[in-house]
Amino acid sequence: MSTVTRAYLDQRLALANRCSREAAMAGAKAAAVATVAAAVPTLASVRMLPWARAHLNPTGQALIISTIAGMAYFIVADKTILSMARKHSFDDAPDHLKNTSFN
């Protein structure tokens, strides 16, 4: 059984902080794009379609747009964290587990 040093834990914590920061930035970018992509058709449909004009008040429009933005943020942030975790998961593995090619 190996002992875990403080330097090792600090290194892992720094890696986790960097991963979470990158995921938050990627999620924020996706949320900004999704907000614009959802706002344009939502606001245009309220002006052009009689049903939307009658049933979508400003609160409903904001709910649609913010739901899509939040969904985009969490999906992209989650995928970013998972991909970075997958990329770094074999760093500390034994050598016989790192070679996963099927020859």
PDB file of N, CA and C in Angstrom:
ATOM      1  N   MET A   1       0.847  -1.169   0.000  1.00  0.00           N
ATOM      2  CA  MET A   1       0.000   0.000   0.000  1.00  0.00           C
ATOM      3  C   MET A   1       0.895   1.235   0.000  1.00  0.00           C
ATOM      4  N   SER A   2       0.675   2.122  -0.938  1.00  0.00           N
ATOM      5  CA  SER A   2       1.515   3.309  -1.032  1.00  0.00           C
ATOM      6  C   SER A   2       0.916   4.452  -0.211  1.00  0.00           C
ATOM      7  N   THR A   3       1.808   5.301   0.260  1.00  0.00           N
ATOM      8  CA  THR A   3       1.346   6.464   1.012  1.00  0.00           C
ATOM      9  C   THR A   3       1.105   7.610   0.047  1.00  0.00           C
ATOM     10  N   VAL A   4       0.113   8.404   0.343  1.00  0.00           N
ATOM     11  CA  VAL A   4      -0.232   9.552  -0.494  1.00  0.00           C
ATOM     12  C   VAL A   4       0.401  10.781   0.131  1.00  0.00           C
ATOM     13  N   THR A   5       1.191  11.487  -0.654  1.00  0.00           N
ATOM     14  CA  THR A   5       1.866  12.674  -0.142  1.00  0.00           C
ATOM     15  C   THR A   5       1.001  13.901  -0.366  1.00  0.00           C
ATOM     16  N   ARG A   6       1.334  14.939   0.367  1.00  0.00           N
ATOM     17  CA  ARG A   6       0.596  16.199   0.215  1.00  0.00           C
ATOM     18  C   ARG A   6       0.818  16.805  -1.167  1.00  0.00           C
ATOM     19  N   ALA A   7       2.033  16.660  -1.706  1.00  0.00           N
ATOM     20  CA  ALA A   7       2.323  17.184  -3.038  1.00  0.00           C
ATOM     21  C   ALA A   7       1.460  16.503  -4.098  1.00  0.00           C
ATOM     22  N   TYR A   8       1.278  15.201  -3.942  1.00  0.00           N
ATOM     23  CA  TYR A   8       0.432  14.463  -4.877  1.00  0.00           C
ATOM     24  C   TYR A   8      -1.007  14.969  -4.812  1.00  0.00           C
ATOM     25  N   LEU A   9      -1.504  15.148  -3.598  1.00  0.00           N
ATOM     26  CA  LEU A   9      -2.881  15.638  -3.450  1.00  0.00           C
ATOM     27  C   LEU A   9      -3.031  17.060  -3.980  1.00  0.00           C
ATOM     28  N   ASP A  10      -2.014  17.903  -3.755  1.00  0.00           N
ATOM     29  CA  ASP A  10      -2.052  19.268  -4.290  1.00  0.00           C
ATOM     30  C   ASP A  10      -2.056  19.266  -5.811  1.00  0.00           C
ATOM     31  N   GLN A  11      -1.279  18.350  -6.394  1.00  0.00           N
ATOM     32  CA  GLN A  11      -1.240  18.249  -7.849  1.00  0.00           C
ATOM     33  C   GLN A  11      -2.588  17.814  -8.400  1.00  0.00           C
ATOM     34  N   ARG A  12      -3.211  16.837  -7.764  1.00  0.00           N
ATOM     35  CA  ARG A  12      -4.525  16.360  -8.212  1.00  0.00           C
ATOM     36  C   ARG A  12      -5.589  17.442  -8.053  1.00  0.00           C
ATOM     37  N   LEU A  13      -5.510  18.211  -6.954  1.00  0.00           N
ATOM     38  CA  LEU A  13      -6.462  19.299  -6.735  1.00  0.00           C
ATOM     39  C   LEU A  13      -6.298  20.392  -7.776  1.00  0.00           C
ATOM     40  N   ALA A  14      -5.064  20.719  -8.123  1.00  0.00           N
ATOM     41  CA  ALA A  14      -4.821  21.724  -9.157  1.00  0.00           C
ATOM     42  C   ALA A  14      -5.367  21.259 -10.504  1.00  0.00           C
ATOM     43  N   LEU A  15      -5.204  19.983 -10.808  1.00  0.00           N
ATOM     44  CA  LEU A  15      -5.747  19.435 -12.053  1.00  0.00           C
ATOM     45  C   LEU A  15      -7.269  19.495 -12.063  1.00  0.00           C
ATOM     46  N   ALA A  16      -7.881  19.176 -10.930  1.00  0.00           N
ATOM     47  CA  ALA A  16      -9.339  19.230 -10.844  1.00  0.00           C
ATOM     48  C   ALA A  16      -9.848  20.666 -10.975  1.00  0.00           C
ATOM     49  N   ASN A  17      -9.137  21.618 -10.375  1.00  0.00           N
ATOM     50  CA  ASN A  17      -9.534  23.024 -10.497  1.00  0.00           C
ATOM     51  C   ASN A  17      -9.432  23.502 -11.935  1.00  0.00           C
ATOM     52  N   ARG A  18      -8.369  23.100 -12.620  1.00  0.00           N
ATOM     53  CA  ARG A  18      -8.209  23.502 -14.019  1.00  0.00           C
ATOM     54  C   ARG A  18      -9.308  22.895 -14.887  1.00  0.00           C
ATOM     55  N   CYS A  19      -9.626  21.630 -14.645  1.00  0.00           N
ATOM     56  CA  CYS A  19     -10.686  20.965 -15.408  1.00  0.00           C
ATOM     57  C   CYS A  19     -12.037  21.637 -15.180  1.00  0.00           C
ATOM     58  N   SER A  20     -12.328  21.969 -13.935  1.00  0.00           N
ATOM     59  CA  SER A  20     -13.623  22.582 -13.655  1.00  0.00           C
ATOM     60  C   SER A  20     -13.700  23.991 -14.230  1.00  0.00           C
ATOM     61  N   ARG A  21     -12.591  24.715 -14.218  1.00  0.00           N
ATOM     62  CA  ARG A  21     -12.575  26.063 -14.800  1.00  0.00           C
ATOM     63  C   ARG A  21     -12.801  25.999 -16.311  1.00  0.00           C
ATOM     64  N   GLU A  22     -12.126  25.061 -16.971  1.00  0.00           N
ATOM     65  CA  GLU A  22     -12.318  24.905 -18.420  1.00  0.00           C
ATOM     66  C   GLU A  22     -13.745  24.483 -18.745  1.00  0.00           C
ATOM     67  N   ALA A  23     -14.320  23.622 -17.923  1.00  0.00           N
ATOM     68  CA  ALA A  23     -15.695  23.180 -18.152  1.00  0.00           C
ATOM     69  C   ALA A  23     -16.671  24.330 -17.959  1.00  0.00           C
ATOM     70  N   ALA A  24     -16.429  25.168 -16.965  1.00  0.00           N
ATOM     71  CA  ALA A  24     -17.307  26.316 -16.736  1.00  0.00           C
ATOM     72  C   ALA A  24     -17.238  27.301 -17.894  1.00  0.00           C
ATOM     73  N   MET A  25     -16.050  27.528 -18.423  1.00  0.00           N
ATOM     74  CA  MET A  25     -15.919  28.443 -19.561  1.00  0.00           C
ATOM     75  C   MET A  25     -16.573  27.869 -20.814  1.00  0.00           C
ATOM     76  N   ALA A  26     -16.387  26.595 -21.056  1.00  0.00           N
ATOM     77  CA  ALA A  26     -17.026  25.968 -22.217  1.00  0.00           C
ATOM     78  C   ALA A  26     -18.541  25.998 -22.085  1.00  0.00           C
ATOM     79  N   GLY A  27     -19.041  25.753 -20.878  1.00  0.00           N
ATOM     80  CA  GLY A  27     -20.481  25.815 -20.647  1.00  0.00           C
ATOM     81  C   GLY A  27     -21.037  27.203 -20.830  1.00  0.00           C
ATOM     82  N   ALA A  28     -20.301  28.211 -20.377  1.00  0.00           N
ATOM     83  CA  ALA A  28     -20.760  29.594 -20.536  1.00  0.00           C
ATOM     84  C   ALA A  28     -20.809  30.001 -22.005  1.00  0.00           C
ATOM     85  N   LYS A  29     -19.826  29.565 -22.767  1.00  0.00           N
ATOM     86  CA  LYS A  29     -19.834  29.868 -24.209  1.00  0.00           C
ATOM     87  C   LYS A  29     -21.020  29.189 -24.894  1.00  0.00           C
ATOM     88  N   ALA A  30     -21.268  27.954 -24.539  1.00  0.00           N
ATOM     89  CA  ALA A  30     -22.399  27.236 -25.143  1.00  0.00           C
ATOM     90  C   ALA A  30     -23.722  27.873 -24.735  1.00  0.00           C
ATOM     91  N   ALA A  31     -23.821  28.335 -23.496  1.00  0.00           N
ATOM     92  CA  ALA A  31     -25.049  28.980 -23.040  1.00  0.00           C
ATOM     93  C   ALA A  31     -25.291  30.287 -23.783  1.00  0.00           C
ATOM     94  N   ALA A  32     -24.226  31.041 -24.061  1.00  0.00           N
ATOM     95  CA  ALA A  32     -24.383  32.286 -24.804  1.00  0.00           C
ATOM     96  C   ALA A  32     -24.879  32.020 -26.225  1.00  0.00           C
ATOM     97  N   VAL A  33     -24.305  31.023 -26.868  1.00  0.00           N
ATOM     98  CA  VAL A  33     -24.733  30.677 -28.230  1.00  0.00           C
ATOM     99  C   VAL A  33     -26.172  30.157 -28.226  1.00  0.00           C
ATOM    100  N   ALA A  34     -26.496  29.326 -27.255  1.00  0.00           N
ATOM    101  CA  ALA A  34     -27.850  28.764 -27.179  1.00  0.00           C
ATOM    102  C   ALA A  34     -28.882  29.839 -26.864  1.00  0.00           C
ATOM    103  N   THR A  35     -28.505  30.838 -26.086  1.00  0.00           N
ATOM    104  CA  THR A  35     -29.430  31.933 -25.782  1.00  0.00           C
ATOM    105  C   THR A  35     -29.810  32.680 -27.041  1.00  0.00           C
ATOM    106  N   VAL A  36     -28.825  32.996 -27.845  1.00  0.00           N
ATOM    107  CA  VAL A  36     -29.112  33.709 -29.103  1.00  0.00           C
ATOM    108  C   VAL A  36     -29.901  32.809 -30.044  1.00  0.00           C
ATOM    109  N   ALA A  37     -29.492  31.542 -30.120  1.00  0.00           N
ATOM    110  CA  ALA A  37     -30.175  30.615 -31.025  1.00  0.00           C
ATOM    111  C   ALA A  37     -31.622  30.362 -30.603  1.00  0.00           C
ATOM    112  N   ALA A  38     -31.926  30.467 -29.325  1.00  0.00           N
ATOM    113  CA  ALA A  38     -33.302  30.267 -28.863  1.00  0.00           C
ATOM    114  C   ALA A  38     -34.095  31.561 -28.870  1.00  0.00           C
ATOM    115  N   ALA A  39     -33.424  32.679 -28.619  1.00  0.00           N
ATOM    116  CA  ALA A  39     -34.141  33.951 -28.521  1.00  0.00           C
ATOM    117  C   ALA A  39     -34.664  34.420 -29.868  1.00  0.00           C
ATOM    118  N   VAL A  40     -33.893  34.238 -30.914  1.00  0.00           N
ATOM    119  CA  VAL A  40     -34.306  34.742 -32.228  1.00  0.00           C
ATOM    120  C   VAL A  40     -35.614  34.100 -32.691  1.00  0.00           C
ATOM    121  N   PRO A  41     -35.730  32.768 -32.740  1.00  0.00           N
ATOM    122  CA  PRO A  41     -37.013  32.217 -33.191  1.00  0.00           C
ATOM    123  C   PRO A  41     -38.155  32.433 -32.195  1.00  0.00           C
ATOM    124  N   THR A  42     -37.840  32.468 -30.903  1.00  0.00           N
ATOM    125  CA  THR A  42     -38.900  32.687 -29.916  1.00  0.00           C
ATOM    126  C   THR A  42     -39.490  34.081 -30.061  1.00  0.00           C
ATOM    127  N   LEU A  43     -38.633  35.080 -30.134  1.00  0.00           N
ATOM    128  CA  LEU A  43     -39.126  36.450 -30.260  1.00  0.00           C
ATOM    129  C   LEU A  43     -39.760  36.705 -31.624  1.00  0.00           C
ATOM    130  N   ALA A  44     -39.232  36.071 -32.657  1.00  0.00           N
ATOM    131  CA  ALA A  44     -39.822  36.239 -33.990  1.00  0.00           C
ATOM    132  C   ALA A  44     -41.187  35.574 -34.077  1.00  0.00           C
ATOM    133  N   SER A  45     -41.331  34.414 -33.448  1.00  0.00           N
ATOM    134  CA  SER A  45     -42.628  33.730 -33.524  1.00  0.00           C
ATOM    135  C   SER A  45     -43.704  34.492 -32.766  1.00  0.00           C
ATOM    136  N   VAL A  46     -43.339  35.177 -31.700  1.00  0.00           N
ATOM    137  CA  VAL A  46     -44.323  35.962 -30.955  1.00  0.00           C
ATOM    138  C   VAL A  46     -44.844  37.108 -31.807  1.00  0.00           C
ATOM    139  N   ARG A  47     -44.018  37.629 -32.671  1.00  0.00           N
ATOM    140  CA  ARG A  47     -44.464  38.726 -33.547  1.00  0.00           C
ATOM    141  C   ARG A  47     -45.265  38.233 -34.752  1.00  0.00           C
ATOM    142  N   MET A  48     -44.961  37.027 -35.240  1.00  0.00           N
ATOM    143  CA  MET A  48     -45.553  36.573 -36.501  1.00  0.00           C
ATOM    144  C   MET A  48     -46.705  35.602 -36.344  1.00  0.00           C
ATOM    145  N   LEU A  49     -46.671  34.732 -35.366  1.00  0.00           N
ATOM    146  CA  LEU A  49     -47.682  33.688 -35.241  1.00  0.00           C
ATOM    147  C   LEU A  49     -48.779  34.101 -34.267  1.00  0.00           C
ATOM    148  N   PRO A  50     -50.023  34.023 -34.682  1.00  0.00           N
ATOM    149  CA  PRO A  50     -51.115  34.430 -33.795  1.00  0.00           C
ATOM    150  C   PRO A  50     -51.200  33.595 -32.513  1.00  0.00           C
ATOM    151  N   TRP A  51     -50.953  32.285 -32.604  1.00  0.00           N
ATOM    152  CA  TRP A  51     -51.018  31.460 -31.406  1.00  0.00           C
ATOM    153  C   TRP A  51     -49.964  31.885 -30.393  1.00  0.00           C
ATOM    154  N   ALA A  52     -48.731  32.100 -30.872  1.00  0.00           N
ATOM    155  CA  ALA A  52     -47.647  32.498 -29.975  1.00  0.00           C
ATOM    156  C   ALA A  52     -47.923  33.872 -29.376  1.00  0.00           C
ATOM    157  N   ARG A  53     -48.486  34.767 -30.153  1.00  0.00           N
ATOM    158  CA  ARG A  53     -48.806  36.105 -29.638  1.00  0.00           C
ATOM    159  C   ARG A  53     -49.843  36.007 -28.523  1.00  0.00           C
ATOM    160  N   ALA A  54     -50.790  35.088 -28.666  1.00  0.00           N
ATOM    161  CA  ALA A  54     -51.863  34.970 -27.675  1.00  0.00           C
ATOM    162  C   ALA A  54     -51.421  34.208 -26.422  1.00  0.00           C
ATOM    163  N   HIS A  55     -50.481  33.273 -26.550  1.00  0.00           N
ATOM    164  CA  HIS A  55     -50.181  32.383 -25.426  1.00  0.00           C
ATOM    165  C   HIS A  55     -48.806  32.570 -24.781  1.00  0.00           C
ATOM    166  N   LEU A  56     -47.884  33.239 -25.443  1.00  0.00           N
ATOM    167  CA  LEU A  56     -46.541  33.399 -24.869  1.00  0.00           C
ATOM    168  C   LEU A  56     -46.338  34.836 -24.391  1.00  0.00           C
ATOM    169  N   ASN A  57     -46.570  35.047 -23.113  1.00  0.00           N
ATOM    170  CA  ASN A  57     -46.301  36.374 -22.557  1.00  0.00           C
ATOM    171  C   ASN A  57     -44.792  36.509 -22.333  1.00  0.00           C
ATOM    172  N   PRO A  58     -44.290  37.672 -21.942  1.00  0.00           N
ATOM    173  CA  PRO A  58     -42.842  37.834 -21.757  1.00  0.00           C
ATOM    174  C   PRO A  58     -42.227  36.862 -20.746  1.00  0.00           C
ATOM    175  N   THR A  59     -42.993  36.472 -19.724  1.00  0.00           N
ATOM    176  CA  THR A  59     -42.467  35.508 -18.762  1.00  0.00           C
ATOM    177  C   THR A  59     -42.266  34.145 -19.420  1.00  0.00           C
ATOM    178  N   GLY A  60     -43.216  33.731 -20.233  1.00  0.00           N
ATOM    179  CA  GLY A  60     -43.085  32.460 -20.950  1.00  0.00           C
ATOM    180  C   GLY A  60     -41.923  32.474 -21.924  1.00  0.00           C
ATOM    181  N   GLN A  61     -41.731  33.590 -22.596  1.00  0.00           N
ATOM    182  CA  GLN A  61     -40.606  33.700 -23.518  1.00  0.00           C
ATOM    183  C   GLN A  61     -39.278  33.601 -22.769  1.00  0.00           C
ATOM    184  N   ALA A  62     -39.181  34.298 -21.647  1.00  0.00           N
ATOM    185  CA  ALA A  62     -37.949  34.250 -20.857  1.00  0.00           C
ATOM    186  C   ALA A  62     -37.704  32.850 -20.309  1.00  0.00           C
ATOM    187  N   LEU A  63     -38.767  32.159 -19.934  1.00  0.00           N
ATOM    188  CA  LEU A  63     -38.617  30.796 -19.425  1.00  0.00           C
ATOM    189  C   LEU A  63     -38.090  29.864 -20.500  1.00  0.00           C
ATOM    190  N   ILE A  64     -38.597  29.978 -21.706  1.00  0.00           N
ATOM    191  CA  ILE A  64     -38.118  29.144 -22.819  1.00  0.00           C
ATOM    192  C   ILE A  64     -36.640  29.403 -23.079  1.00  0.00           C
ATOM    193  N   ILE A  65     -36.278  30.662 -23.165  1.00  0.00           N
ATOM    194  CA  ILE A  65     -34.898  31.027 -23.502  1.00  0.00           C
ATOM    195  C   ILE A  65     -33.934  30.618 -22.385  1.00  0.00           C
ATOM    196  N   SER A  66     -34.303  30.883 -21.135  1.00  0.00           N
ATOM    197  CA  SER A  66     -33.391  30.563 -20.034  1.00  0.00           C
ATOM    198  C   SER A  66     -33.265  29.057 -19.816  1.00  0.00           C
ATOM    199  N   THR A  67     -34.327  28.310 -20.082  1.00  0.00           N
ATOM    200  CA  THR A  67     -34.246  26.857 -19.953  1.00  0.00           C
ATOM    201  C   THR A  67     -33.273  26.277 -20.966  1.00  0.00           C
ATOM    202  N   ILE A  68     -33.334  26.760 -22.173  1.00  0.00           N
ATOM    203  CA  ILE A  68     -32.416  26.268 -23.212  1.00  0.00           C
ATOM    204  C   ILE A  68     -30.979  26.662 -22.891  1.00  0.00           C
ATOM    205  N   ALA A  69     -30.779  27.877 -22.392  1.00  0.00           N
ATOM    206  CA  ALA A  69     -29.423  28.312 -22.034  1.00  0.00           C
ATOM    207  C   ALA A  69     -28.866  27.476 -20.880  1.00  0.00           C
ATOM    208  N   GLY A  70     -29.673  27.225 -19.869  1.00  0.00           N
ATOM    209  CA  GLY A  70     -29.221  26.409 -18.742  1.00  0.00           C
ATOM    210  C   GLY A  70     -28.926  24.987 -19.145  1.00  0.00           C
ATOM    211  N   MET A  71     -29.767  24.449 -20.004  1.00  0.00           N
ATOM    212  CA  MET A  71     -29.550  23.086 -20.483  1.00  0.00           C
ATOM    213  C   MET A  71     -28.230  22.998 -21.253  1.00  0.00           C
ATOM    214  N   ALA A  72     -27.972  23.966 -22.121  1.00  0.00           N
ATOM    215  CA  ALA A  72     -26.727  23.960 -22.894  1.00  0.00           C
ATOM    216  C   ALA A  72     -25.518  24.071 -21.981  1.00  0.00           C
ATOM    217  N   TYR A  73     -25.611  24.917 -20.954  1.00  0.00           N
ATOM    218  CA  TYR A  73     -24.498  25.071 -20.028  1.00  0.00           C
ATOM    219  C   TYR A  73     -24.159  23.754 -19.341  1.00  0.00           C
ATOM    220  N   PHE A  74     -25.166  23.122 -18.767  1.00  0.00           N
ATOM    221  CA  PHE A  74     -24.887  21.911 -18.000  1.00  0.00           C
ATOM    222  C   PHE A  74     -24.472  20.742 -18.883  1.00  0.00           C
ATOM    223  N   ILE A  75     -25.034  20.628 -20.064  1.00  0.00           N
ATOM    224  CA  ILE A  75     -24.639  19.535 -20.955  1.00  0.00           C
ATOM    225  C   ILE A  75     -23.183  19.695 -21.388  1.00  0.00           C
ATOM    226  N   VAL A  76     -22.804  20.890 -21.822  1.00  0.00           N
ATOM    227  CA  VAL A  76     -21.435  21.100 -22.297  1.00  0.00           C
ATOM    228  C   VAL A  76     -20.440  21.007 -21.145  1.00  0.00           C
ATOM    229  N   ALA A  77     -20.770  21.569 -19.994  1.00  0.00           N
ATOM    230  CA  ALA A  77     -19.858  21.488 -18.853  1.00  0.00           C
ATOM    231  C   ALA A  77     -19.669  20.033 -18.418  1.00  0.00           C
ATOM    232  N   ASP A  78     -20.745  19.266 -18.394  1.00  0.00           N
ATOM    233  CA  ASP A  78     -20.648  17.863 -17.999  1.00  0.00           C
ATOM    234  C   ASP A  78     -19.814  17.073 -18.992  1.00  0.00           C
ATOM    235  N   LYS A  79     -20.047  17.284 -20.279  1.00  0.00           N
ATOM    236  CA  LYS A  79     -19.262  16.569 -21.287  1.00  0.00           C
ATOM    237  C   LYS A  79     -17.791  16.949 -21.220  1.00  0.00           C
ATOM    238  N   THR A  80     -17.502  18.216 -20.920  1.00  0.00           N
ATOM    239  CA  THR A  80     -16.111  18.645 -20.816  1.00  0.00           C
ATOM    240  C   THR A  80     -15.430  17.993 -19.626  1.00  0.00           C
ATOM    241  N   ILE A  81     -16.096  17.963 -18.489  1.00  0.00           N
ATOM    242  CA  ILE A  81     -15.514  17.329 -17.307  1.00  0.00           C
ATOM    243  C   ILE A  81     -15.292  15.842 -17.546  1.00  0.00           C
ATOM    244  N   LEU A  82     -16.259  15.174 -18.150  1.00  0.00           N
ATOM    245  CA  LEU A  82     -16.109  13.741 -18.400  1.00  0.00           C
ATOM    246  C   LEU A  82     -14.990  13.445 -19.385  1.00  0.00           C
ATOM    247  N   SER A  83     -14.856  14.270 -20.429  1.00  0.00           N
ATOM    248  CA  SER A  83     -13.790  14.016 -21.402  1.00  0.00           C
ATOM    249  C   SER A  83     -12.417  14.265 -20.791  1.00  0.00           C
ATOM    250  N   MET A  84     -12.300  15.283 -19.944  1.00  0.00           N
ATOM    251  CA  MET A  84     -11.006  15.539 -19.305  1.00  0.00           C
ATOM    252  C   MET A  84     -10.687  14.458 -18.280  1.00  0.00           C
ATOM    253  N   ALA A  85     -11.687  13.972 -17.574  1.00  0.00           N
ATOM    254  CA  ALA A  85     -11.458  12.890 -16.620  1.00  0.00           C
ATOM    255  C   ALA A  85     -11.042  11.616 -17.344  1.00  0.00           C
ATOM    256  N   ARG A  86     -11.653  11.367 -18.481  1.00  0.00           N
ATOM    257  CA  ARG A  86     -11.295  10.189 -19.263  1.00  0.00           C
ATOM    258  C   ARG A  86      -9.862  10.305 -19.776  1.00  0.00           C
ATOM    259  N   LYS A  87      -9.479  11.510 -20.188  1.00  0.00           N
ATOM    260  CA  LYS A  87      -8.141  11.724 -20.719  1.00  0.00           C
ATOM    261  C   LYS A  87      -7.077  11.528 -19.633  1.00  0.00           C
ATOM    262  N   HIS A  88      -7.375  11.936 -18.397  1.00  0.00           N
ATOM    263  CA  HIS A  88      -6.399  11.848 -17.318  1.00  0.00           C
ATOM    264  C   HIS A  88      -6.554  10.595 -16.460  1.00  0.00           C
ATOM    265  N   SER A  89      -7.463   9.719 -16.799  1.00  0.00           N
ATOM    266  CA  SER A  89      -7.717   8.575 -15.930  1.00  0.00           C
ATOM    267  C   SER A  89      -6.614   7.526 -15.979  1.00  0.00           C
ATOM    268  N   PHE A  90      -5.866   7.443 -17.073  1.00  0.00           N
ATOM    269  CA  PHE A  90      -4.831   6.431 -17.190  1.00  0.00           C
ATOM    270  C   PHE A  90      -3.444   6.959 -16.837  1.00  0.00           C
ATOM    271  N   ASP A  91      -3.335   8.189 -16.329  1.00  0.00           N
ATOM    272  CA  ASP A  91      -2.018   8.738 -16.002  1.00  0.00           C
ATOM    273  C   ASP A  91      -1.320   7.943 -14.911  1.00  0.00           C
ATOM    274  N   ASP A  92      -2.058   7.503 -13.910  1.00  0.00           N
ATOM    275  CA  ASP A  92      -1.449   6.796 -12.782  1.00  0.00           C
ATOM    276  C   ASP A  92      -1.612   5.283 -12.864  1.00  0.00           C
ATOM    277  N   ALA A  93      -2.107   4.794 -13.973  1.00  0.00           N
ATOM    278  CA  ALA A  93      -2.340   3.356 -14.106  1.00  0.00           C
ATOM    279  C   ALA A  93      -1.022   2.622 -14.354  1.00  0.00           C
ATOM    280  N   PRO A  94      -0.953   1.357 -13.993  1.00  0.00           N
ATOM    281  CA  PRO A  94       0.247   0.564 -14.294  1.00  0.00           C
ATOM    282  C   PRO A  94       0.452   0.439 -15.806  1.00  0.00           C
ATOM    283  N   ASP A  95       1.689   0.180 -16.197  1.00  0.00           N
ATOM    284  CA  ASP A  95       2.020   0.148 -17.620  1.00  0.00           C
ATOM    285  C   ASP A  95       1.250  -0.914 -18.385  1.00  0.00           C
ATOM    286  N   HIS A  96       0.980  -2.052 -17.777  1.00  0.00           N
ATOM    287  CA  HIS A  96       0.283  -3.110 -18.505  1.00  0.00           C
ATOM    288  C   HIS A  96      -1.188  -2.743 -18.773  1.00  0.00           C
ATOM    289  N   LEU A  97      -1.723  -1.735 -18.064  1.00  0.00           N
ATOM    290  CA  LEU A  97      -3.100  -1.305 -18.341  1.00  0.00           C
ATOM    291  C   LEU A  97      -3.168  -0.148 -19.317  1.00  0.00           C
ATOM    292  N   LYS A  98      -2.031   0.538 -19.549  1.00  0.00           N
ATOM    293  CA  LYS A  98      -2.051   1.670 -20.443  1.00  0.00           C
ATOM    294  C   LYS A  98      -2.120   1.248 -21.904  1.00  0.00           C
ATOM    295  N   ASN A  99      -1.588   0.108 -22.257  1.00  0.00           N
ATOM    296  CA  ASN A  99      -1.623  -0.365 -23.635  1.00  0.00           C
ATOM    297  C   ASN A  99      -2.950  -1.074 -23.855  1.00  0.00           C
ATOM    298  N   THR A 100      -3.891  -0.347 -24.428  1.00  0.00           N
ATOM    299  CA  THR A 100      -5.232  -0.907 -24.633  1.00  0.00           C
ATOM    300  C   THR A 100      -5.504  -1.248 -26.084  1.00  0.00           C
ATOM    301  N   SER A 101      -4.458  -1.237 -26.932  1.00  0.00           N
ATOM    302  CA  SER A 101      -4.678  -1.560 -28.336  1.00  0.00           C
ATOM    303  C   SER A 101      -4.851  -3.071 -28.508  1.00  0.00           C
ATOM    304  N   PHE A 102      -5.645  -3.447 -29.487  1.00  0.00           N
ATOM    305  CA  PHE A 102      -5.901  -4.848 -29.756  1.00  0.00           C
ATOM    306  C   PHE A 102      -5.134  -5.242 -31.004  1.00  0.00           C
ATOM    307  N   ASN A 103      -3.959  -5.833 -30.823  1.00  0.00           N
ATOM    308  CA  ASN A 103      -3.111  -6.242 -31.960  1.00  0.00           C
ATOM    309  C   ASN A 103      -3.243  -7.718 -32.195  1.00  0.00           C
TER     310      ASN A 103
END
